[in-house]
Amino acid sequence: MVIKNVNLETVCGITSTIPDNALDEVAFAGKSNVGKSSLINALMNRKALARTSSQPGKTQTINFYNINDAMYLVDLPGYGYANANIEIKAKWGQMIENYLHTSKRLKAVFLLIDIRHNPSENDQLMYEWMVHQGFAPVIIATKADKLKRSQLLCHVQMIREVLGVEPDTVVIPFSAETKQGREEIWEMIEAFVDMPEVVTRGETKTDKSKNTEISDDKPARKPRWKSTDRPVAKKKKKAISRKKTKRK
C-alpha cells in the first residue's frame, strides 16, 4: 500500500463512545511492550505517529488511524501490564471487549505475540476469547530480528502449539527494524477491507461507479469473522468468564 496520508482521527478512553465509522477497520491487539506501536508505525511508514515506549502500558486508549481516507488501523490498549492495578486492568479489558462487540466495520483482528517466548497466559486467554467470540485472529510474531533466521520456523511452530490455533491460522514473523513481514501484513489487510480507493504498489484502484477499472486478480480470502451482525464461535471452546459490557 502506498501511504499518502495518515491521521490519528479518534482517541477513545474508558468512558468514550466507540465511533460509528463509515470505513472498514482492522484492529491490533497484544500484551504491553510486545511492539504494537512499532508495528503500526512501520505499517504507516511513520517513525513516531504511534508513541513507542520502553515502559509497558503506555497505550491506554483505543486509537483510530485514518489511512488515505480509505480505512482505519485501530490500536487497542496493551493487556497484561503487571504493574497496573486490578481495577485498571478490568477497565482496559472492558474497553477491548466493548470495541470488538460494538464496531460495525471491524473486518479483521491481528494478535501480536513476541516470537522469542512462549505465549503468556494472558496471550492464551486473549486468543481463546477472540475465537470464542467468533473471530479468527491473524497472529503477528513480533521482534523476529532478535532471532537467527534458522530459529524462526521453530518459534512459529511453538506459538501455534501453545495457542492451539486452527490449522489454517496465519502466523507472520515481523520485525520493526528490518520491516520483515510488512508486505505480507498489508496484503492480508487489503484482502479483508473494502476500500473506496486503494493505492497499491503505485497503481490506483477505484470503484466501478467512477468509471475506472478494478483489478480482479487478487485471490479471495475468507473473512476473519463469522457474521456481520454478532460473531458466532467457530468451534466449541470453554467460555472465558467475563462480565458483559453494556453498549453505549
Coordinates of C-alpha atoms in Angstrom, one line a residue:
M1 CA 0.0 0.0 0.0
V2 CA 1.2 3.5 -0.9
I3 CA 0.5 5.6 2.2
K4 CA -0.5 9.1 1.1
N5 CA -1.9 10.5 4.3
V6 CA -2.4 9.3 7.9
N7 CA -4.4 10.9 10.6
L8 CA -4.9 10.0 14.3
E9 CA -8.6 10.7 13.9
T10 CA -10.2 9.4 17.1
V11 CA -8.9 8.6 20.6
C12 CA -11.3 6.6 22.9
G13 CA -10.9 6.5 26.6
I14 CA -12.6 4.3 29.2
T15 CA -15.8 6.4 29.2
S16 CA -15.8 7.2 25.4
T17 CA -18.3 6.0 22.9
I18 CA -17.0 3.9 20.1
P19 CA -17.2 5.9 16.8
D20 CA -19.6 4.7 14.2
N21 CA -17.1 4.9 11.3
A22 CA -18.1 4.7 7.6
L23 CA -14.9 3.0 6.6
D24 CA -13.7 -0.6 7.3
E25 CA -11.4 -1.2 10.3
V26 CA -8.7 -3.7 11.2
A27 CA -7.6 -3.9 14.9
F28 CA -4.3 -4.8 16.5
A29 CA -4.2 -6.3 20.0
G30 CA -1.3 -7.5 22.1
K31 CA 0.2 -7.5 25.5
S32 CA 2.1 -4.5 26.8
N33 CA 5.5 -3.9 25.3
V34 CA 5.0 -6.5 22.5
G35 CA 5.9 -3.9 19.8
K36 CA 2.4 -2.9 18.8
S37 CA 3.2 0.8 18.3
S38 CA 6.3 0.0 16.4
L39 CA 4.3 -2.3 14.1
I40 CA 1.7 0.4 13.4
N41 CA 4.4 3.0 12.7
A42 CA 6.1 0.6 10.3
L43 CA 2.8 -0.1 8.5
M44 CA 2.2 3.6 8.2
N45 CA 5.7 4.5 7.2
R46 CA 6.0 6.9 10.1
K47 CA 8.6 7.0 12.8
A48 CA 6.7 8.2 15.8
L49 CA 3.0 8.6 14.9
A50 CA 2.1 5.8 17.3
R51 CA 4.0 6.6 20.5
T52 CA 6.5 3.9 21.5
S53 CA 8.0 3.5 24.9
S54 CA 10.1 1.1 26.9
Q55 CA 7.6 1.5 29.7
P56 CA 4.8 -1.1 29.4
G57 CA 1.2 0.0 29.5
K58 CA 1.8 3.2 27.5
T59 CA -1.2 2.8 25.2
Q60 CA -4.3 3.2 27.5
T61 CA -6.8 4.3 24.8
I62 CA -8.2 2.9 21.6
N63 CA -6.6 4.9 18.8
F64 CA -8.2 5.1 15.3
Y65 CA -5.7 5.9 12.5
N66 CA -7.4 7.0 9.2
I67 CA -5.3 5.7 6.3
N68 CA -5.7 7.5 2.9
D69 CA -9.3 8.3 3.9
A70 CA -9.9 4.6 2.9
M71 CA -9.7 2.6 6.1
Y72 CA -8.8 2.6 9.8
L73 CA -6.0 0.9 11.7
V74 CA -7.2 0.5 15.3
D75 CA -4.6 0.3 18.1
L76 CA -6.1 -1.4 21.1
P77 CA -4.8 -1.0 24.7
G78 CA -2.0 -3.4 25.7
Y79 CA -3.1 -6.1 28.1
G80 CA -1.2 -7.9 30.8
Y81 CA 0.6 -4.9 32.3
A82 CA 1.8 -6.4 35.6
N83 CA 2.1 -3.1 37.5
A84 CA -1.4 -1.9 36.7
N85 CA -3.9 -2.4 39.5
I86 CA -6.8 -4.8 39.2
E87 CA -9.4 -2.0 38.6
I88 CA -7.4 -0.5 35.7
K89 CA -6.8 -4.0 34.1
A90 CA -10.5 -4.7 34.3
K91 CA -11.3 -1.3 32.6
W92 CA -8.8 -2.0 29.8
G93 CA -10.3 -5.4 29.2
Q94 CA -13.8 -3.8 29.1
M95 CA -12.6 -1.3 26.5
I96 CA -11.3 -4.0 24.2
E97 CA -14.4 -6.2 24.7
N98 CA -16.7 -3.3 24.1
Y99 CA -14.9 -2.3 20.9
L100 CA -14.9 -5.9 19.5
H101 CA -18.6 -6.2 20.2
T102 CA -19.8 -2.8 19.0
S103 CA -17.7 -1.9 16.0
K104 CA -19.8 -2.3 12.8
R105 CA -16.9 -2.1 10.4
L106 CA -14.3 -4.4 12.0
K107 CA -13.1 -6.8 9.4
A108 CA -10.1 -8.5 11.0
V109 CA -8.2 -8.7 14.2
F110 CA -4.4 -9.1 14.4
L111 CA -3.0 -10.6 17.6
L112 CA 0.7 -9.8 18.4
I113 CA 2.9 -12.4 20.1
D114 CA 6.6 -12.0 21.0
I115 CA 8.3 -14.6 18.8
R116 CA 11.1 -15.1 21.3
H117 CA 9.0 -16.5 24.1
N118 CA 6.2 -18.9 24.7
P119 CA 2.8 -17.1 24.6
S120 CA 1.9 -15.9 28.1
E121 CA -1.2 -16.9 30.0
N122 CA -2.7 -13.6 29.0
D123 CA -1.9 -14.2 25.3
Q124 CA -3.6 -17.6 25.5
L125 CA -6.7 -16.1 27.2
M126 CA -7.0 -13.4 24.7
Y127 CA -6.7 -15.8 21.8
E128 CA -9.2 -18.2 23.2
W129 CA -11.6 -15.3 24.0
M130 CA -11.3 -14.0 20.4
V131 CA -12.0 -17.4 19.0
H132 CA -14.9 -17.9 21.4
Q133 CA -16.4 -14.6 20.1
G134 CA -16.2 -15.9 16.5
F135 CA -13.1 -14.1 15.4
A136 CA -10.2 -15.9 13.6
P137 CA -7.2 -13.7 14.6
V138 CA -4.1 -13.4 12.4
I139 CA -1.0 -13.9 14.5
I140 CA 1.9 -11.5 14.1
A141 CA 5.1 -12.8 15.7
T142 CA 7.0 -9.7 16.6
K143 CA 10.7 -9.0 17.1
A144 CA 11.7 -11.6 14.5
D145 CA 15.1 -9.8 14.1
K146 CA 16.0 -10.9 17.6
L147 CA 16.3 -14.5 16.4
K148 CA 18.5 -16.2 13.9
R149 CA 16.8 -17.0 10.6
S150 CA 17.2 -20.7 11.2
Q151 CA 15.2 -20.3 14.5
L152 CA 12.1 -18.6 13.1
L153 CA 10.3 -21.7 11.9
C154 CA 10.8 -23.5 15.2
H155 CA 9.5 -20.5 17.2
V156 CA 6.5 -20.0 14.9
Q157 CA 5.6 -23.7 15.5
M158 CA 6.0 -23.1 19.2
I159 CA 3.4 -20.3 19.1
R160 CA 1.0 -22.4 17.1
E161 CA 1.2 -25.3 19.6
V162 CA 0.9 -23.2 22.8
L163 CA -2.0 -21.2 21.5
G164 CA -3.6 -24.3 19.9
V165 CA -4.5 -22.4 16.8
E166 CA -6.7 -23.6 13.9
P167 CA -4.6 -25.3 11.2
D168 CA -5.3 -22.5 8.7
T169 CA -4.3 -19.7 11.1
V170 CA -1.8 -17.3 9.5
V171 CA 1.3 -16.6 11.6
I172 CA 3.5 -13.8 10.1
P173 CA 7.0 -13.2 11.6
F174 CA 7.6 -9.4 11.8
S175 CA 10.4 -7.1 12.6
A176 CA 10.0 -3.3 13.0
E177 CA 13.8 -3.0 12.5
T178 CA 14.1 -4.8 9.1
K179 CA 10.4 -4.4 8.1
Q180 CA 10.3 -8.2 7.6
G181 CA 6.6 -9.2 7.2
R182 CA 5.3 -5.7 6.4
E183 CA 4.2 -6.5 2.9
E184 CA 2.6 -9.7 4.0
I185 CA 0.6 -7.9 6.6
W186 CA -0.6 -5.3 4.1
E187 CA -1.6 -8.0 1.7
M188 CA -3.8 -9.5 4.4
I189 CA -5.3 -6.1 5.3
E190 CA -6.1 -5.3 1.6
A191 CA -7.8 -8.7 1.2
F192 CA -10.1 -8.1 4.2
V193 CA -11.2 -4.5 3.8
D194 CA -13.4 -2.9 1.2
M195 CA -11.5 0.3 0.3
P196 CA -13.3 3.0 -1.8
E197 CA -9.9 3.8 -3.3
V198 CA -6.7 1.8 -2.8
V199 CA -3.3 2.8 -3.9
T200 CA -1.2 -0.3 -4.1
R201 CA 2.4 -0.5 -5.5
G202 CA 1.9 2.7 -7.4
E203 CA -1.4 1.6 -9.1
T204 CA -4.8 3.2 -8.2
K205 CA -7.9 1.0 -7.8
T206 CA -11.2 2.8 -7.6
D207 CA -14.9 1.9 -7.5
K208 CA -16.6 0.9 -10.8
S209 CA -19.1 3.6 -10.3
K210 CA -16.3 6.1 -11.0
N211 CA -15.8 4.5 -14.5
T212 CA -12.4 3.3 -13.7
E213 CA -11.1 -0.2 -13.8
I214 CA -10.6 -2.5 -10.8
S215 CA -8.2 -5.4 -10.9
D216 CA -9.9 -8.7 -10.0
D217 CA -6.8 -10.8 -10.0
K218 CA -6.4 -10.7 -6.2
P219 CA -7.4 -14.1 -4.8
A220 CA -10.4 -14.1 -2.4
R221 CA -9.7 -14.8 1.2
K222 CA -12.3 -16.0 3.7
P223 CA -13.4 -13.3 6.2
R224 CA -11.8 -13.2 9.6
W225 CA -15.0 -13.3 11.5
K226 CA -18.2 -15.3 11.1
S227 CA -21.0 -12.8 10.8
T228 CA -21.9 -9.2 10.1
D229 CA -24.3 -8.9 12.9
R230 CA -23.0 -10.7 16.0
P231 CA -20.0 -13.0 16.0
V232 CA -20.6 -16.7 16.4
A233 CA -17.9 -19.1 17.7
K234 CA -16.1 -21.1 15.1
K235 CA -15.8 -24.1 17.4
K236 CA -16.8 -25.0 20.9
K237 CA -14.4 -23.8 23.5
K238 CA -14.7 -23.3 27.2
A239 CA -16.1 -19.9 27.7
I240 CA -13.9 -17.4 29.5
S241 CA -15.8 -15.9 32.4
R242 CA -16.2 -12.2 31.7
K243 CA -18.8 -9.6 32.6
K244 CA -20.7 -8.3 29.6
T245 CA -20.0 -4.7 28.8
K246 CA -23.1 -2.6 28.2
R247 CA -23.2 -1.0 24.9
K248 CA -23.4 2.8 24.8

